Every structure is written in C-alpha cells, then in structure tokens.
Amino acid sequence: MPVLDQEPSKGLGGRDGLPKLPLPALKDTLDMYLRGMKHLLTEEQFNKTQHVVQQFGAPGGVGELLQSKLKERRDNKANWVYDYWLNEMYLNNRQALPVNSSPVMVFPQQHFKAPMDSLRFAAHLISGALEYKTLLDSRALPVDCARGQLAGTPLCMEQYYRLFTSYRLPGPERDTLVAQESSVMPEPEHIIVACKNQFFVLDVVINFRRLNERDLLTQLEKIARMADSEEEQLPSIGLLTSDGRTEWAESRSVLMRESTNRDSLDMIERCLCLVCLDDTSGLGLNDTTRAMLMLHGGGVAKNGGNRWYDKPMQFVVGADGCCGVVCEHSPFEGIVLVQCTEYLLKYMIGSPSKLVRAASVSELPAPRRLRWKCTPEIHKLLASSADKLQRCVKNLDMNVHKFYHYGKEFIKKQKMSPDAYIQVALQLAYYRFHGRPVSTYESASIRRFQEGRVDNIRSATPEALAFVKAMTDGKLSTNDTEKMEMLQSAITAQTKYTILAITGMAIDNHLLGLREIAHELKLEKPEIFKDEAHLISNQFILSTSQVPTTVEMFCSYGPVVPNGYGVCYNPQSDHIIFSVSSFQESSQTCSAEFVKSLVQGLLDMRDLCNRCNYGSNTAQQRQGQTLETHTQTDTNWQNKTPQRPTDLTKNQQTLPQILLKTPDQTKVEAQTQTSSQEEAQALKNVKKS
C-alpha cells in the first residue's frame, strides 16, 4: 500500500505532532473521478455520469453543502474519515473473515523431524512475541519516519498498539472493534493455544514472572497431551467464527446464554493472541497449498476449526511445517503484520533457542482447557458454519508464482518505479486475458496524518489502458519507441496518483465522506452515489497490494468481489513473488491463466525495455533517480542481497528455516520519478489544508 520509503527513527509514539488528514477540494475530486471513470464506461454511461457529477458540484448545490459539513467535521476530529472508513472497509462487511477479509503471512516451509520440534518452534515464537509486546508496552518501538523528499516526517504509530490489545466483536449489522485500553481491567497475561480444535489458556505470567522459553515448551507439551485425550474432546466452537458476521453474532448470542460459555468467550476475547498448533494436513506442501491452508485451515476435516478469527494475530504452527500468521485486518494495516512477523523470525534466528531440557512438570500449574456447554441449537449452528467453510475451501482458486526472470533491480535500471511497473504489468495481464480494463484498487498508506490508515490508488489509468492496448493489438502500427513512451506515460500517471494518495488528496476517502455525511444529515442519497458509474467504480475486480519483506515469506489474501482477483506481490532484487487468488465458482476468472498472462506481460515489458536500450548506460544509471513506492509496508526497503543461510544448520530443531535478506551499501536516495517540484507542490497543498 504505497508510501514513500521510510526508515525507523527514535521519537515519541502515537499522534504527537502529526498534521490532520487534509480535505481535498470538491472540484478536484469530481474532476479526477470523471477522468478516472471515462475509459471504464460506455459513452452513454459516461454522458449520464458527467451530467450527474456536474449537478452535484454545481454552485449552491448539494455537493457544496456536504463539503462544508465535512470541513466542520475535519475541524472537530483527529481524522475526519477514520470512522467512516473503518465501518465501510471492515465493520459493516457481513462476509466471513477467512479468505474474504483476513490476510495471511506464509512462512518458509519448516522441516520438523519430530512432534517436539514444532512445539519448540512454537515456544520460541511465543517468546519472541512477548519480547515484541514488551517493546510496545514500554513505547520503545522506534517511530517510523519518512525518507527522501519528506525526510524526518514521523508516521502515525497507533496501529502497532492494537496488535495484542484488540478484538473484533461480531454484531448483527455492524461489528465493533474493541480496544482494551481500560485502566480498570487488568492487562491480559495469557495467550490461547488452539490444538485439535480445543482451546487452552496458557498464562505467560505466573507469580509476576514471565515464563521463559523452557517453561513455555513445558506448558505446550502439557497442552498437546491434554488435547489428545479423546474423552475430553469438545465441539469445534472455533468454526462459528469462520461464518458470516451476522450469523456468528447470532451464534455468539446463543453461546452467551450459558455462564460456562461466557467465561470461555471472555478468556479468548481478552487474550494477547492465539497460537494454533495444527495437525498435519496430508497435502503435498508447496507455496500455493501453504497459502490456501493459511487462509482457511483446510476446512473441517483439517484445521479449519483450530482458529478464532476475531483475534488480530493467530500464529499457526503446523506439525508438517506449514507455518504463518492469520491477521484480522480491522485494527491495522499490513505494515504491522510485516514488521511484527519479521521481528519474530529475526528474533528466532538471532537468539538461538534457550532450550536445554524441559523444566519439571510440577513447577508450573497445568494450562486450562476452555469448556463449552453445547445445546442442540449450537450443534445445528456448528454444522451450518462447517458446511459454509467447506464451500469456501472448495471455492478458493489460489496460485502462488515466483517469477525468476528478473526482479526490481532490472526495473530500477530502467529508471522506473518497481511498484508502478508491476501495477502496469497487472493491467496488461488482466487486459490480455479478459479484453477490458476494470476498476483496480491499490492501497496507499496515509500514516503521515493523525490516525491515518489508507486511501486508494486507482491503477486503471487512461495511460495504462493506452499502453496495454498497444501491447496486445497484434498490429505493427505502433513501434517500440511509441510503446516505450506509452509505458513511461503510464508509470508517470501511476506515480502522480500515488503521491496524491499518500498526501491525502485521492478521491475514494473523499467520496466516502461526502456520501456518509449526507446519510448523517438524513438527506436523500445524492444521485452521484446511485449512478451506475459509482457502482462500477467500487467493484474492485483487481484488488492489489505490494507487501515487500526482508525475510523469505509472502502475504496472501482473497478477492473482494465474486468475479475478481486478489493479487499480492513481493518484489525482491532478482525475483518477484506473486500470490494470486480468485474463486472457482466464477466462470470469468482463473488464477493459473491470469498468472500465465502476467508472466507473458512481464517478459514482453522486459523485452521492450531491452530493445529500447533503457538502462544500458551505467553512468546514467548512477545519476538516475528511481521511484521505490512501497505498498502496505512503509519501511525503508533498500536494495537487498541474499545472505547465505550457512548458520541455519546449527540448532535445526529450534531455528526456523528462513532466508534473511540484508541491505547492501547502496541506498535508494530518491523516492519518486516525478519531479521534486511536483511533490513539493503536493505537500504545499497538504499544508494549506
């Protein structure tokens, strides 16, 4: 979710000193809306939309009234769009969380030789998570700061502090994001361990002492033995959390009638995080199957019930080495998921496991199994949830592809932004496969503002469409030089929109605010929001984000519409990881064919660049500025070279099989390919507001 590169720096956490999110001018947003939609509509549709938009923005019209009310809201709130955005993006959404909403990080395949190895891995992981929480609790986490043209600008850190303290409570119409900030309630000092669809309370602080890694392993061993006890097996209550949000809210109300269930729910909802000890899946594990298993657990027959989807962080440790993190997305963006996960994996490599032998069993009280009282009504609800999860499992069409022909170093040698280049490649892939452009979402971080979350970069630009048409028309009417100019134009357009988005001047949040303020004022919904173009503009058939990592892992998520694709990509110096998802039930989509089209497009773009001799002059390369706009994560993702994992053979049973990447000496100094004057002007606009 593109942002200018940033690096950690010392400083105060939270919102200290950050500016408020600006409110774009009404005319600017309406003009951008029309320009961005014209090529996605028929002539008849566009003519109607143009008339509707002109009426909305007319002097003295409803648009001006709503804009004035938004200005008042901006004056009175830390962030004028935050509540609207959170409800729209997450809490109002009634779809089930697995696949549809919750992204996952997929760790490198682990090679556990015995069951004890996976428990050692889990104990080490928990120990790292507790270290990270200590950093958060003491506000010792370095504040992220912008680099380049915006060097030193601090970014909002609020999302980090919801990592281990929040919970998504299901509601009949709207969920609630619960943050445990009460000084009355004691700090949670337990995690929940899921094992064989049973839930156990693992206290991580006993007698005012945090458990060390050896103690944690001892407790995990006890949990594994308790979970094996067949006479104690309880129904897979976690399946209820995989259902649609309204259905889960109703099921939770039924559970709450029994005090035993209320106590168990309270322990789960107040825990720091979940650790899910998964059974072997029985599937051949490759990148694609591991991504699928992380997204939905493999359904009822595998580990689909070994989850509690309302918690922000679920660390999954599979007996077969399938490991990763499942993230409930409403409290924070991918930056938090990546930063926390990378901290943990680097912690596990950097601090070798302190396990010598398990502590005496008698020293620690046994973990507690959570109990459930299940009526026939609850059993019926469980059967329904299980059935829907199975349909979800069958419906997911996943394809994880590692593109090894080149990576971001080649793109930077062309003096192009890797992110913008890949976005244009995605437009080319979709157009080549489906023969038309579609609304595209690429999330842009607005963390430079108080309580900033994201806005949208609309990557389906007219310039991108011109380029992809020229690349696919099969005629010789457009020569290479013209195609190259079109590619440069498409990348420049993408870059300009990115800068607008990260500086708070994009259109999606603004249009959302105008719509919601009209609703609050109890006005009839303005025609602009009932128009067909508005529906088309918000049907994000391509939902994309860049999630770069410095550890060999990748992020995956599902599509946001039935006939769409979810495309997450992780550019490395010499390769790019693409995680593409779609739904089997859609006759219009196919993840494998999309990947095939994407690979062809990336090769065609490389060949075009090579034929035009871009990047061949070494002196020019040194002088050239590159745009390295990063999606999701906001950190300074510098050039990286693989580090040989020679040290990882020691302590193999306790160290994760992870390939670390380390920054080399060359830093990317420039952030954008657009001129610094353009960026300075964008920043002036922000300051004026």
Tab-separated table of C-alpha atoms in Angstrom, residues 91-315:
chain	number	residue	atom	x	y	z
A	91	LEU	CA	-17.083	-3.455	10.333
A	92	ASN	CA	-20.152	-3.161	8.069
A	93	ASN	CA	-18.936	-6.029	5.880
A	94	ARG	CA	-21.050	-9.126	6.557
A	95	GLN	CA	-18.829	-11.616	4.743
A	96	ALA	CA	-16.920	-14.329	6.584
A	97	LEU	CA	-13.390	-13.318	7.613
A	98	PRO	CA	-11.388	-16.273	6.220
A	99	VAL	CA	-10.361	-15.651	2.589
A	100	ASN	CA	-12.656	-12.599	2.187
A	101	SER	CA	-11.036	-10.286	4.711
A	102	SER	CA	-8.169	-11.767	6.730
A	103	PRO	CA	-4.737	-11.650	5.046
A	104	VAL	CA	-2.056	-14.169	5.951
A	105	MET	CA	1.722	-14.264	6.062
A	106	VAL	CA	3.126	-17.589	4.899
A	107	PHE	CA	6.453	-18.559	6.499
A	108	PRO	CA	9.130	-20.607	4.737
A	109	GLN	CA	8.430	-24.329	4.864
A	110	GLN	CA	9.752	-25.714	8.169
A	111	HIS	CA	11.226	-29.212	8.372
A	112	PHE	CA	10.227	-30.658	11.721
A	113	LYS	CA	11.702	-34.108	12.271
A	114	ALA	CA	9.564	-34.947	15.310
A	115	PRO	CA	6.418	-33.567	17.014
A	116	MET	CA	8.595	-31.973	19.699
A	117	ASP	CA	10.284	-29.812	17.042
A	118	SER	CA	7.063	-27.995	16.200
A	119	LEU	CA	6.429	-27.333	19.903
A	120	ARG	CA	9.974	-25.959	20.251
A	121	PHE	CA	9.318	-23.690	17.271
A	122	ALA	CA	6.045	-22.513	18.871
A	123	ALA	CA	7.731	-21.838	22.229
A	124	HIS	CA	10.458	-19.814	20.515
A	125	LEU	CA	7.825	-17.869	18.545
A	126	ILE	CA	5.794	-17.088	21.684
A	127	SER	CA	8.960	-15.931	23.444
A	128	GLY	CA	9.631	-13.534	20.548
A	129	ALA	CA	6.047	-12.255	20.603
A	130	LEU	CA	6.347	-11.483	24.317
A	131	GLU	CA	9.593	-9.594	23.651
A	132	TYR	CA	7.838	-7.556	20.960
A	133	LYS	CA	4.935	-6.834	23.303
A	134	THR	CA	7.421	-5.563	25.890
A	135	LEU	CA	8.687	-3.079	23.291
A	136	LEU	CA	5.130	-1.955	22.631
A	137	ASP	CA	4.174	-1.692	26.306
A	138	SER	CA	7.194	0.477	27.070
A	139	ARG	CA	6.600	2.553	23.920
A	140	ALA	CA	10.155	1.637	22.951
A	141	LEU	CA	9.299	0.734	19.367
A	142	PRO	CA	11.126	3.193	17.083
A	143	VAL	CA	8.762	5.605	15.360
A	144	ASP	CA	8.633	5.128	11.592
A	145	CYS	CA	9.759	8.238	9.712
A	146	ALA	CA	9.501	9.231	6.068
A	147	ARG	CA	12.648	9.421	3.964
A	148	GLY	CA	13.617	11.175	0.755
A	149	GLN	CA	11.786	14.412	-0.032
A	150	LEU	CA	9.882	14.048	3.249
A	151	ALA	CA	12.856	13.042	5.363
A	152	GLY	CA	12.178	13.019	9.067
A	153	THR	CA	8.391	13.216	8.850
A	154	PRO	CA	7.076	10.880	11.563
A	155	LEU	CA	4.336	8.411	10.700
A	156	CYS	CA	1.394	7.502	12.911
A	157	MET	CA	2.182	4.518	15.155
A	158	GLU	CA	-1.313	3.965	16.595
A	159	GLN	CA	-1.891	0.747	14.651
A	160	TYR	CA	1.032	-1.007	16.353
A	161	TYR	CA	-0.548	-0.600	19.771
A	162	ARG	CA	-3.670	-2.513	18.728
A	163	LEU	CA	-1.670	-5.636	17.875
A	164	PHE	CA	-2.196	-7.513	21.134
A	165	THR	CA	-4.980	-5.447	22.692
A	166	SER	CA	-7.909	-5.518	20.280
A	167	TYR	CA	-10.715	-7.810	19.243
A	168	ARG	CA	-13.361	-7.746	16.515
A	169	LEU	CA	-16.715	-8.333	18.187
A	170	PRO	CA	-19.415	-9.598	15.781
A	171	GLY	CA	-22.670	-7.635	15.563
A	172	PRO	CA	-25.991	-8.312	13.792
A	173	GLU	CA	-25.491	-5.346	11.433
A	174	ARG	CA	-22.071	-3.947	12.267
A	175	ASP	CA	-19.095	-5.363	14.145
A	176	THR	CA	-17.281	-3.466	16.898
A	177	LEU	CA	-13.523	-3.072	17.126
A	178	VAL	CA	-12.871	-3.457	20.835
A	179	ALA	CA	-9.632	-1.985	22.160
A	180	GLN	CA	-8.621	-2.906	25.698
A	181	GLU	CA	-7.482	0.455	26.990
A	182	SER	CA	-9.319	0.387	30.302
A	183	SER	CA	-7.267	1.085	33.391
A	184	VAL	CA	-9.887	-0.765	35.437
A	185	MET	CA	-9.451	-4.157	33.769
A	186	PRO	CA	-6.123	-5.914	34.417
A	187	GLU	CA	-3.734	-6.325	31.482
A	188	PRO	CA	-4.217	-9.710	29.807
A	189	GLU	CA	-1.375	-12.043	30.710
A	190	HIS	CA	-2.411	-15.120	28.786
A	191	ILE	CA	-2.487	-16.444	25.273
A	192	ILE	CA	-4.901	-19.010	23.859
A	193	VAL	CA	-3.437	-22.158	22.351
A	194	ALA	CA	-5.656	-23.986	19.858
A	195	CYS	CA	-4.877	-27.676	19.452
A	196	LYS	CA	-7.111	-30.311	17.830
A	197	ASN	CA	-9.951	-27.728	17.748
A	198	GLN	CA	-9.739	-27.335	21.555
A	199	PHE	CA	-8.780	-24.082	23.265
A	200	PHE	CA	-6.382	-23.806	26.204
A	201	VAL	CA	-5.410	-20.890	28.418
A	202	LEU	CA	-1.638	-20.526	28.620
A	203	ASP	CA	-0.672	-17.994	31.294
A	204	VAL	CA	2.537	-16.309	30.198
A	205	VAL	CA	2.992	-14.550	33.547
A	206	ILE	CA	2.873	-16.668	36.708
A	207	ASN	CA	3.651	-15.211	40.140
A	208	PHE	CA	4.668	-11.916	38.495
A	209	ARG	CA	7.287	-13.730	36.383
A	210	ARG	CA	7.129	-14.033	32.625
A	211	LEU	CA	7.601	-17.603	31.516
A	212	ASN	CA	10.874	-18.340	29.786
A	213	GLU	CA	11.127	-20.447	26.683
A	214	ARG	CA	11.720	-23.686	28.591
A	215	ASP	CA	8.587	-23.062	30.680
A	216	LEU	CA	6.583	-22.294	27.568
A	217	LEU	CA	7.675	-25.576	25.972
A	218	THR	CA	6.696	-27.468	29.127
A	219	GLN	CA	3.221	-25.917	29.013
A	220	LEU	CA	2.836	-26.616	25.293
A	221	GLU	CA	3.739	-30.268	25.893
A	222	LYS	CA	1.014	-30.477	28.534
A	223	ILE	CA	-1.482	-28.879	26.150
A	224	ALA	CA	-0.602	-31.366	23.387
A	225	ARG	CA	-1.201	-34.266	25.797
A	226	MET	CA	-4.470	-32.785	27.074
A	227	ALA	CA	-5.692	-32.253	23.502
A	228	ASP	CA	-5.033	-35.924	22.735
A	229	SER	CA	-7.430	-37.008	25.466
A	230	GLU	CA	-10.433	-38.213	23.453
A	231	GLU	CA	-12.885	-38.422	26.340
A	232	GLU	CA	-12.370	-34.679	26.911
A	233	GLN	CA	-12.965	-33.643	23.281
A	234	LEU	CA	-15.411	-30.751	22.932
A	235	PRO	CA	-17.133	-29.498	19.758
A	236	SER	CA	-15.099	-27.295	17.360
A	237	ILE	CA	-16.556	-23.987	18.551
A	238	GLY	CA	-13.950	-22.047	16.552
A	239	LEU	CA	-15.859	-22.967	13.376
A	240	LEU	CA	-18.548	-20.455	14.356
A	241	THR	CA	-16.038	-17.599	13.937
A	242	SER	CA	-15.471	-18.632	10.298
A	243	ASP	CA	-19.114	-17.899	9.410
A	244	GLY	CA	-20.639	-14.705	8.046
A	245	ARG	CA	-20.512	-11.917	10.612
A	246	THR	CA	-24.276	-11.702	11.182
A	247	GLU	CA	-24.517	-15.496	11.572
A	248	TRP	CA	-21.602	-15.527	14.011
A	249	ALA	CA	-23.172	-12.678	16.013
A	250	GLU	CA	-26.368	-14.726	16.346
A	251	SER	CA	-24.444	-17.877	17.310
A	252	ARG	CA	-22.453	-15.932	19.894
A	253	SER	CA	-25.710	-14.688	21.451
A	254	VAL	CA	-26.835	-18.311	21.789
A	255	LEU	CA	-23.498	-19.297	23.375
A	256	MET	CA	-23.730	-16.398	25.830
A	257	ARG	CA	-26.834	-17.852	27.479
A	258	GLU	CA	-24.585	-20.251	29.421
A	259	SER	CA	-22.186	-18.894	32.051
A	260	THR	CA	-19.552	-21.505	31.141
A	261	ASN	CA	-19.546	-20.251	27.576
A	262	ARG	CA	-19.445	-16.630	28.703
A	263	ASP	CA	-16.305	-17.326	30.745
A	264	SER	CA	-14.622	-19.092	27.825
A	265	LEU	CA	-15.514	-16.312	25.386
A	266	ASP	CA	-14.153	-13.722	27.824
A	267	MET	CA	-10.811	-15.554	28.095
A	268	ILE	CA	-10.468	-15.721	24.302
A	269	GLU	CA	-11.556	-12.141	23.692
A	270	ARG	CA	-9.090	-10.776	26.255
A	271	CYS	CA	-6.067	-12.875	25.299
A	272	LEU	CA	-2.885	-11.430	23.792
A	273	CYS	CA	-3.028	-13.630	20.702
A	274	LEU	CA	-3.678	-17.184	19.535
A	275	VAL	CA	-1.155	-19.901	18.803
A	276	CYS	CA	-2.701	-22.608	16.619
A	277	LEU	CA	-0.923	-25.969	16.803
A	278	ASP	CA	-2.151	-27.581	13.591
A	279	ASP	CA	-2.202	-31.263	12.722
A	280	THR	CA	-0.504	-32.493	9.562
A	281	SER	CA	-2.723	-31.555	6.608
A	282	GLY	CA	-1.930	-34.607	4.498
A	283	LEU	CA	-1.459	-32.380	1.453
A	284	GLY	CA	1.665	-32.039	-0.641
A	285	LEU	CA	3.067	-28.736	0.590
A	286	ASN	CA	4.137	-26.124	-1.923
A	287	ASP	CA	3.741	-22.335	-1.825
A	288	THR	CA	0.194	-22.490	-3.197
A	289	THR	CA	-1.124	-25.172	-0.834
A	290	ARG	CA	0.537	-23.498	2.159
A	291	ALA	CA	-1.141	-20.191	1.265
A	292	MET	CA	-4.527	-21.931	0.952
A	293	LEU	CA	-4.105	-23.748	4.263
A	294	MET	CA	-3.150	-20.496	5.976
A	295	LEU	CA	-6.221	-18.720	4.544
A	296	HIS	CA	-8.870	-21.278	5.541
A	297	GLY	CA	-7.177	-24.057	7.530
A	298	GLY	CA	-8.195	-26.688	5.006
A	299	GLY	CA	-11.787	-26.828	6.237
A	300	VAL	CA	-13.464	-29.026	8.832
A	301	ALA	CA	-11.564	-32.224	8.026
A	302	LYS	CA	-8.203	-30.490	8.567
A	303	ASN	CA	-7.537	-27.426	10.753
A	304	GLY	CA	-10.443	-25.111	9.860
A	305	GLY	CA	-11.859	-25.370	13.391
A	306	ASN	CA	-8.477	-24.763	15.029
A	307	ARG	CA	-8.898	-20.980	14.739
A	308	TRP	CA	-10.598	-17.990	16.337
A	309	TYR	CA	-10.872	-15.489	13.506
A	310	ASP	CA	-11.867	-12.446	15.603
A	311	LYS	CA	-8.394	-12.111	17.162
A	312	PRO	CA	-5.930	-9.870	15.294
A	313	MET	CA	-2.964	-12.254	15.463
A	314	GLN	CA	-3.115	-16.043	15.115
A	315	PHE	CA	0.290	-17.697	14.860
